[in-house]
Backbone as JSON, one array per atom type, in Angstrom:
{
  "sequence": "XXXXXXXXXXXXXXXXXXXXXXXXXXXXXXXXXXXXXXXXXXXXXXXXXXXXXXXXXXXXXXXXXXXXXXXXXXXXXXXXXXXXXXXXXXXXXXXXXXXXXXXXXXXXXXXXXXXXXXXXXXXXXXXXXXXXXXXXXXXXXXXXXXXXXXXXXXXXXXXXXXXXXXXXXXXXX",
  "N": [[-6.12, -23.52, -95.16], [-8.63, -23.27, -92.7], [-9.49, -24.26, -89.56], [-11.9, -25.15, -87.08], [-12.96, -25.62, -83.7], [-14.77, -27.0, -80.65], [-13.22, -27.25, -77.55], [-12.75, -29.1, -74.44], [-11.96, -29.36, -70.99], [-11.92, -31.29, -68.13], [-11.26, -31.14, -64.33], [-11.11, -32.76, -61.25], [-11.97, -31.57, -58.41], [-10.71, -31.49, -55.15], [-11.58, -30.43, -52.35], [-10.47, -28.53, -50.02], [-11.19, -27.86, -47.56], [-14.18, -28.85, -44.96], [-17.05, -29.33, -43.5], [-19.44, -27.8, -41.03], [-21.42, -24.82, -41.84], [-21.77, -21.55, -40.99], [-23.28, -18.69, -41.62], [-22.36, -15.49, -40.63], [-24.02, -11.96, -40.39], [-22.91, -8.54, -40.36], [-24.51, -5.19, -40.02], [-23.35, -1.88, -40.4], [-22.34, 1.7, -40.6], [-20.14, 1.85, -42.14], [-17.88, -0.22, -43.93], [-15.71, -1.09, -42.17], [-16.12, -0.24, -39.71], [-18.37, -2.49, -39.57], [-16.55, -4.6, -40.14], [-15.2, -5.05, -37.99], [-16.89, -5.35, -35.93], [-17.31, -8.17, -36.36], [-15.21, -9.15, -36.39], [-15.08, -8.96, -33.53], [-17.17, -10.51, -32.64], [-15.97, -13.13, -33.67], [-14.01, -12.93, -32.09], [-14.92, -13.24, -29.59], [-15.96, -15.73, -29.69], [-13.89, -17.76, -30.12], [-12.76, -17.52, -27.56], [-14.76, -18.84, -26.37], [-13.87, -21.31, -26.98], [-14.18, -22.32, -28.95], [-13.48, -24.35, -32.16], [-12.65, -23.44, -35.39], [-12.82, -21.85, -38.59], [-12.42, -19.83, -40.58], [-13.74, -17.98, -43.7], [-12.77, -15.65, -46.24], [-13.86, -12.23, -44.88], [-16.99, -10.74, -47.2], [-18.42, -7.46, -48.39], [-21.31, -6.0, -48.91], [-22.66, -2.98, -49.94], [-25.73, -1.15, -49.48], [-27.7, 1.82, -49.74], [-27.0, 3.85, -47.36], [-25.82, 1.76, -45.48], [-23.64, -0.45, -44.88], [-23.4, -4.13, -45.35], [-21.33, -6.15, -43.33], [-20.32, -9.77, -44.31], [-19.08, -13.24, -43.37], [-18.2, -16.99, -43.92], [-18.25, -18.57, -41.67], [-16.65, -21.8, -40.77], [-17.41, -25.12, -39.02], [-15.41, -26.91, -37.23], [-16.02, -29.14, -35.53], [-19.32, -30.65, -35.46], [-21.01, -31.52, -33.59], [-21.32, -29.77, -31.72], [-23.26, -27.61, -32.63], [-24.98, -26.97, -31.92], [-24.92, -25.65, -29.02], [-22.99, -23.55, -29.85], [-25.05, -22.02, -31.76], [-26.93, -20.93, -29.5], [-24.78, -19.56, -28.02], [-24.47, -17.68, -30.14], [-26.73, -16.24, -30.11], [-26.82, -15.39, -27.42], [-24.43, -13.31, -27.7], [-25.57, -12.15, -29.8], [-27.38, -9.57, -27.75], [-25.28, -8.5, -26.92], [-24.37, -7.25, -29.36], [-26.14, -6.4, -31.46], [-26.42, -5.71, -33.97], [-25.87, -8.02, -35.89], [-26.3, -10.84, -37.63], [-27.43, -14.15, -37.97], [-27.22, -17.34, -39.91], [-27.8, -20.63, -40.68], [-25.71, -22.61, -42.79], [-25.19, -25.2, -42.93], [-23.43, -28.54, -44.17], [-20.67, -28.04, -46.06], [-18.37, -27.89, -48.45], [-15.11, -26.73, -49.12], [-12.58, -24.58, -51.06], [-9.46, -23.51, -51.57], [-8.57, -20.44, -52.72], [-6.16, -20.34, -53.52], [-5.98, -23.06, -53.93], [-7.77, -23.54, -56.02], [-7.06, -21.24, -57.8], [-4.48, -22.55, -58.7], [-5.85, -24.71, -59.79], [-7.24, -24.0, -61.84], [-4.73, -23.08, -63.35], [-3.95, -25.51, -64.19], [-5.61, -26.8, -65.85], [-5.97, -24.71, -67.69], [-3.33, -25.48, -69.26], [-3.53, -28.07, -69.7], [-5.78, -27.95, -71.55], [-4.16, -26.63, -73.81], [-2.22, -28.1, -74.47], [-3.79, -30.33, -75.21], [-5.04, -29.07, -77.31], [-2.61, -28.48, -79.18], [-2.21, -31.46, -79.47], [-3.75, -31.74, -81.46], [-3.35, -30.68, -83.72], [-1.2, -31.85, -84.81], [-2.31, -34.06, -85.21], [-4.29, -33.24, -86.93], [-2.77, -32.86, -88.91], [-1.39, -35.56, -89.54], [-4.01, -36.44, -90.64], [-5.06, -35.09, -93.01], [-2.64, -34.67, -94.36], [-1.07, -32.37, -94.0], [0.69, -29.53, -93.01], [-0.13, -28.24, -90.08], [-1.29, -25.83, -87.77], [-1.62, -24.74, -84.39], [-3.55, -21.74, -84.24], [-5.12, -19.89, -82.76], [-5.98, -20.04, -79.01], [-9.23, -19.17, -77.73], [-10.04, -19.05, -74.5], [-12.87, -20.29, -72.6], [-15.06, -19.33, -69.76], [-14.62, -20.64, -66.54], [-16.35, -23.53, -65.31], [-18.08, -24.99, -62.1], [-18.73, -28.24, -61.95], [-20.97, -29.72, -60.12], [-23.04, -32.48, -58.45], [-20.84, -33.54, -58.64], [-17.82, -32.51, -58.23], [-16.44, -31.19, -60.57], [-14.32, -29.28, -61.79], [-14.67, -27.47, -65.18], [-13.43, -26.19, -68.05], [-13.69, -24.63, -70.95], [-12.97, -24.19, -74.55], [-12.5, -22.48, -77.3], [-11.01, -23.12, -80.41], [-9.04, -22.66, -83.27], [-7.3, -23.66, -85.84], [-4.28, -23.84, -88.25], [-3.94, -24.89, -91.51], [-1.88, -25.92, -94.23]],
  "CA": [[-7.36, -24.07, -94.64], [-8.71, -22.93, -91.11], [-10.35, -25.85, -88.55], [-12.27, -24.09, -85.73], [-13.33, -26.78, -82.75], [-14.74, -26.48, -79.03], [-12.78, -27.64, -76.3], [-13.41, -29.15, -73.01], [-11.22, -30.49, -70.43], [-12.42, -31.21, -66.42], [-10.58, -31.66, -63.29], [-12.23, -32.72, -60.21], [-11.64, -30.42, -57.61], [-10.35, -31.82, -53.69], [-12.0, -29.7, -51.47], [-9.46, -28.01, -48.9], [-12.07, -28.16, -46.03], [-15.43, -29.54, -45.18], [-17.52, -28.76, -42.18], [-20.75, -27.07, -41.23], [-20.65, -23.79, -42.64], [-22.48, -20.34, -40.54], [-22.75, -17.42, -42.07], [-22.65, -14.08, -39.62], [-23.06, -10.6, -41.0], [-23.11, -7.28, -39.45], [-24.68, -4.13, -40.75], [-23.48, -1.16, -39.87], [-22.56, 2.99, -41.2], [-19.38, 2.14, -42.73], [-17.49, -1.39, -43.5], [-14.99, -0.74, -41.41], [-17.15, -0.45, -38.02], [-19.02, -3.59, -39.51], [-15.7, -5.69, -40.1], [-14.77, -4.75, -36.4], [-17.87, -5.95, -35.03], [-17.35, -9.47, -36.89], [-13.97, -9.58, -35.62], [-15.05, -9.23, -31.77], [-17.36, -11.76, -32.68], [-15.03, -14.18, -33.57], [-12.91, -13.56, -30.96], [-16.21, -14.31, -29.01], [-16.26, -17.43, -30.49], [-12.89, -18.52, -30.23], [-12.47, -17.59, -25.91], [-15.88, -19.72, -25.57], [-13.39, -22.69, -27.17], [-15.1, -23.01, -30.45], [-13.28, -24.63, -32.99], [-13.61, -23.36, -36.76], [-12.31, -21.65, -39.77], [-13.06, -18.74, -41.4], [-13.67, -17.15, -45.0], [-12.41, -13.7, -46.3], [-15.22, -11.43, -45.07], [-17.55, -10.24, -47.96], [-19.16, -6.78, -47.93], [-22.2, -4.71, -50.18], [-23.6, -1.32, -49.41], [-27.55, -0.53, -49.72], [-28.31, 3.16, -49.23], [-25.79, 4.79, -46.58], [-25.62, 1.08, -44.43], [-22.97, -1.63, -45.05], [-23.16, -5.17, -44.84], [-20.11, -7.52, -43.9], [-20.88, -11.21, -43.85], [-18.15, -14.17, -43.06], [-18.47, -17.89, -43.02], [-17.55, -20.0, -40.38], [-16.84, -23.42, -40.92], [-17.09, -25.48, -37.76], [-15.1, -28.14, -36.81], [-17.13, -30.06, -34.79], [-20.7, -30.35, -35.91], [-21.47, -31.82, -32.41], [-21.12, -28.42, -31.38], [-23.44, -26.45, -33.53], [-26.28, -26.31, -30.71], [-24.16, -24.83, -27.93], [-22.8, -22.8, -30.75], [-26.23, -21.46, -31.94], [-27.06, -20.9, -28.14], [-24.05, -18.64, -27.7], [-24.4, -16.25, -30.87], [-27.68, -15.36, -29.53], [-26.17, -14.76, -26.84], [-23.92, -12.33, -28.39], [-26.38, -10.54, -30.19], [-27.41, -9.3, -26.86], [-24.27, -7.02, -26.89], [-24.26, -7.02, -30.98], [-28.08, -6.34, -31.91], [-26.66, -5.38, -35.65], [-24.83, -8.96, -36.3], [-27.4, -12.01, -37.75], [-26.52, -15.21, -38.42], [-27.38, -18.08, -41.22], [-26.86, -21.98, -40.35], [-25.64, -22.97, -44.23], [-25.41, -26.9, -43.25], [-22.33, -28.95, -44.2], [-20.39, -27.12, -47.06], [-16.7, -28.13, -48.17], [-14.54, -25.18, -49.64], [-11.32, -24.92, -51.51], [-8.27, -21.78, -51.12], [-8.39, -19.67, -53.46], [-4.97, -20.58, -53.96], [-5.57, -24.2, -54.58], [-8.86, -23.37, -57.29], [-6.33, -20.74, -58.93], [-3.76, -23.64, -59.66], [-6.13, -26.2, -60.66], [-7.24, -23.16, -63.12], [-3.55, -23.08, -64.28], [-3.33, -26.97, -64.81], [-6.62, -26.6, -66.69], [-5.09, -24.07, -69.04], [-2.17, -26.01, -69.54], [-4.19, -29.17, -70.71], [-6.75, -27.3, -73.2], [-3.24, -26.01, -74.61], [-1.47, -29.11, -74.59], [-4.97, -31.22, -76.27], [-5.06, -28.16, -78.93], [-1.54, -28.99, -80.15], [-2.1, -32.76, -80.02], [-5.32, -32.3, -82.32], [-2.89, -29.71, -84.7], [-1.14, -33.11, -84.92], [-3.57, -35.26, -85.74], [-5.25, -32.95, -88.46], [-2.13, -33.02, -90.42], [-1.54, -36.15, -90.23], [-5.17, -36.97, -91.9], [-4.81, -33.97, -94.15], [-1.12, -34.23, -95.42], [-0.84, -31.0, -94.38], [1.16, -28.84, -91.8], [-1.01, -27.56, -89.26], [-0.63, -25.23, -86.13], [-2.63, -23.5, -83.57], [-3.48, -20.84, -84.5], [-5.68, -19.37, -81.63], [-7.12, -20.46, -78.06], [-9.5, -18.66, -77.01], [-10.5, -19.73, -73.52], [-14.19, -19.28, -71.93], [-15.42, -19.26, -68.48], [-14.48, -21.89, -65.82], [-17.33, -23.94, -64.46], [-18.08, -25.98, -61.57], [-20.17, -29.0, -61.8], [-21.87, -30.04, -58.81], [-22.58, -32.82, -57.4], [-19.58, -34.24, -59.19], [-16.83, -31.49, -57.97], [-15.19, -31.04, -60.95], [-14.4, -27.91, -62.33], [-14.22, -27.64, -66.36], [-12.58, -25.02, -68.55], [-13.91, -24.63, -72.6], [-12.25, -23.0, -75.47], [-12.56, -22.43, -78.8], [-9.4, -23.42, -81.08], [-8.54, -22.26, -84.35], [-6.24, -24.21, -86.22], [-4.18, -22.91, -89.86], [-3.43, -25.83, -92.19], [-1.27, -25.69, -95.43]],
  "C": [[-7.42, -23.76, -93.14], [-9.71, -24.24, -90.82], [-10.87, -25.37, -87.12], [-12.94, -25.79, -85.68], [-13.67, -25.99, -81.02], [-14.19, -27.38, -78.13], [-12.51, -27.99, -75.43], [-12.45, -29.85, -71.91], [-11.89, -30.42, -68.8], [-11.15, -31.72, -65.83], [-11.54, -31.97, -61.95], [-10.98, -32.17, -59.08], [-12.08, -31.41, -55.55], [-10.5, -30.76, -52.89], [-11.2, -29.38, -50.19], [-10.37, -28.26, -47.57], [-13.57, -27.73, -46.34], [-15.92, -29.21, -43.7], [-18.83, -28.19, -42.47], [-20.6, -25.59, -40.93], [-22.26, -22.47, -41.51], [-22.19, -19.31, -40.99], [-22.8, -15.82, -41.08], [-22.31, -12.69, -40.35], [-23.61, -9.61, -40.16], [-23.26, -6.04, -40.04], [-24.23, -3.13, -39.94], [-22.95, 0.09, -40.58], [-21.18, 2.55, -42.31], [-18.58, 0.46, -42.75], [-16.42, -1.29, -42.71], [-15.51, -1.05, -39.65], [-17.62, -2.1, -38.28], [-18.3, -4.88, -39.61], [-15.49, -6.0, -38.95], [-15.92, -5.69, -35.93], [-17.5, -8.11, -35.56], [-15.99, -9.86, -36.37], [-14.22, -9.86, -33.76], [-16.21, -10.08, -31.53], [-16.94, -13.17, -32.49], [-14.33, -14.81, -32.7], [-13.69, -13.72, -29.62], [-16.0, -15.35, -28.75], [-14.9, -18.57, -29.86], [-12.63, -18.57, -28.41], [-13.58, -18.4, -25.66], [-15.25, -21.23, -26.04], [-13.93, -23.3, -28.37], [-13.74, -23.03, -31.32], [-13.42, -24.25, -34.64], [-12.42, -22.66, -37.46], [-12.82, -20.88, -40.31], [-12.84, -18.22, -42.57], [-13.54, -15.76, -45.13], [-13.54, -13.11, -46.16], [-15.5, -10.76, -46.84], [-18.23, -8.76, -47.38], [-20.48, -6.5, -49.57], [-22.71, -3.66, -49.21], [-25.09, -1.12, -50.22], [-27.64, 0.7, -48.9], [-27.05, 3.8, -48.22], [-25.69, 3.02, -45.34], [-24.61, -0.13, -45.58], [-23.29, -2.74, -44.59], [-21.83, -6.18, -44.78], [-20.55, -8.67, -43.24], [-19.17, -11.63, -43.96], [-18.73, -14.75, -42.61], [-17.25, -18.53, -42.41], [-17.66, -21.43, -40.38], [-16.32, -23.89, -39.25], [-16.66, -26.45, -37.92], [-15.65, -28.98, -36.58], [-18.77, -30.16, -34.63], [-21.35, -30.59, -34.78], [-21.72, -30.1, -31.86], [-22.0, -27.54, -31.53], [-24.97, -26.17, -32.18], [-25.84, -25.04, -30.03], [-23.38, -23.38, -28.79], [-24.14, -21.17, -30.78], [-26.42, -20.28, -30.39], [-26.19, -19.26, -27.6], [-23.98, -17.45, -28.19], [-25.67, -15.93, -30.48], [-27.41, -14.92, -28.11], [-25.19, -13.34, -26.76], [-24.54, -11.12, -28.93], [-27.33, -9.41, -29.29], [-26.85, -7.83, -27.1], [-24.05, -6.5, -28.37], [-25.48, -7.0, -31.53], [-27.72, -6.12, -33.25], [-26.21, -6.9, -36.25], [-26.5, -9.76, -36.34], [-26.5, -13.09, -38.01], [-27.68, -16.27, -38.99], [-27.18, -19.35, -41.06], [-27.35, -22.58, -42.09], [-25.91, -24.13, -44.37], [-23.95, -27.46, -44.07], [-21.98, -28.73, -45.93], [-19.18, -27.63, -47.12], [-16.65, -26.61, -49.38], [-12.81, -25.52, -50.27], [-10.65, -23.77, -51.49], [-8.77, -21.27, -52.25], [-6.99, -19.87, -54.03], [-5.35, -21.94, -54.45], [-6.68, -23.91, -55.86], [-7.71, -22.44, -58.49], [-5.22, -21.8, -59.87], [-4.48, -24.67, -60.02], [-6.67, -25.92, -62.14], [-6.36, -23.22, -64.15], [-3.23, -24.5, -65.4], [-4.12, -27.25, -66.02], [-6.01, -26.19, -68.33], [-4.21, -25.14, -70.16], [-2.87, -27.4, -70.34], [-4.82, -28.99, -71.62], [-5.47, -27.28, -74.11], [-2.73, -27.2, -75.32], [-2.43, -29.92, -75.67], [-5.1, -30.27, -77.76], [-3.83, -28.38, -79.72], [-1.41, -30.12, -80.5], [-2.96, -32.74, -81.48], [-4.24, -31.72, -83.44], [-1.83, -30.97, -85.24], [-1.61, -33.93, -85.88], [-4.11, -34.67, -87.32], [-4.09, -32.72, -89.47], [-1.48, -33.69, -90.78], [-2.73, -36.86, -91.15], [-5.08, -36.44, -92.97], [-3.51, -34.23, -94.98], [-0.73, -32.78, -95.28], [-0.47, -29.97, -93.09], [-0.1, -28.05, -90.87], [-0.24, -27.39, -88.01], [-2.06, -25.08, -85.57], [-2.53, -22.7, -83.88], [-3.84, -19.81, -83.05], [-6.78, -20.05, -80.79], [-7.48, -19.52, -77.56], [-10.59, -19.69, -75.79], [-11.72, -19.09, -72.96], [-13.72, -19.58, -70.32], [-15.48, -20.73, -67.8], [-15.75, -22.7, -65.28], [-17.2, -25.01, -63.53], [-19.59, -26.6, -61.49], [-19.93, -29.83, -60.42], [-22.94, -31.62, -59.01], [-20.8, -33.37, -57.53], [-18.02, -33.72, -58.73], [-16.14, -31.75, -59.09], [-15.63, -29.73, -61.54], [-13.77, -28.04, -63.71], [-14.07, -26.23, -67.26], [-13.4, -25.9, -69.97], [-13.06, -23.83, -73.43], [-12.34, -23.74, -76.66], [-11.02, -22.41, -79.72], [-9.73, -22.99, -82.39], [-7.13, -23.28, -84.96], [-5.67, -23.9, -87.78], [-3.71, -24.32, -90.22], [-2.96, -25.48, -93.72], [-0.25, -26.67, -96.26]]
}
């Protein structure tokens, strides 16, 4: 006898850092030139005493021009005027660089979202062998897992948690 079932387990997800979030990108022939420019941005940013935190630049290419964006989470939201103030300032000497005020954003590593992925796993797995359990003691009848297949992670919003589905298979005999 086969026993197919769906899935679901959540975790809520602790946001590594929180702040008000700017995005700055810089077009220019090749990403390379356009990472550069976002770097002597930064380090702009950081000799005028700004406070913040930055995300792995992103790039895309349209037609023969690159774009690389990176946000900036700021520390000190008090700040974000004198901030503002300064990257136009900047774009002065950087006419290809724009910038984006996102508004207060929290964010999590990439490292900590991959292990809360893992723990995820690990509980679908763990709830699919309890149930393989369960259905034979109602049944009288040995049951396994047979097969998890796992879908696509989601995060729900406003709630922060992030939930994992999968489809189980179970063999009974």
């Amino acid at each position: 006898m086969e026993i197919s079932d769906n899935l679901s387990e959540g975790i809520r997800v602790i946001p590594t850092l929180c702040g008000y979030a700017i995005e700055i990108s810089s077009r220019a022939g090749s990403y390379g030139e356009a990472l550069n420019t976002l770097r002597e941005v930064q380090k702009s940013l950081k000799t005028l005493g700004f406070g913040f935190q930055s995300q792995s630049p992103t790039a895309e290419e349209k037609g023969k021009r690159v774009t690389a964006k990176v946000v900036f989470i700021l520390k000190n939201p008090k700040e974000l005027n004198r901030l503002v103030w300064n990257l136009e300032n900047i774009k002065i000497n950087y006419p290809e660089i724009d910038f984006s005020l996102l508004g207060e954003r929290c964010f999590i590593s990439p490292q900590g979202l991959e292990k809360l992925k893992q723990t995820l796993r690990e509980k679908l797995l763990k709830k699919a062998q309890e149930m393989a359990d369960i259905f034979g003691k109602k049944l009288q009848m040995e049951c396994r897992l047979d097969k998890l297949q796992m879908e696509e992670f989601k995060l729900l919003l406003p709630q922060r948690v992030l939930e994992e589905r999968a489809k189980a298979i179970w063999i009974c005999h």
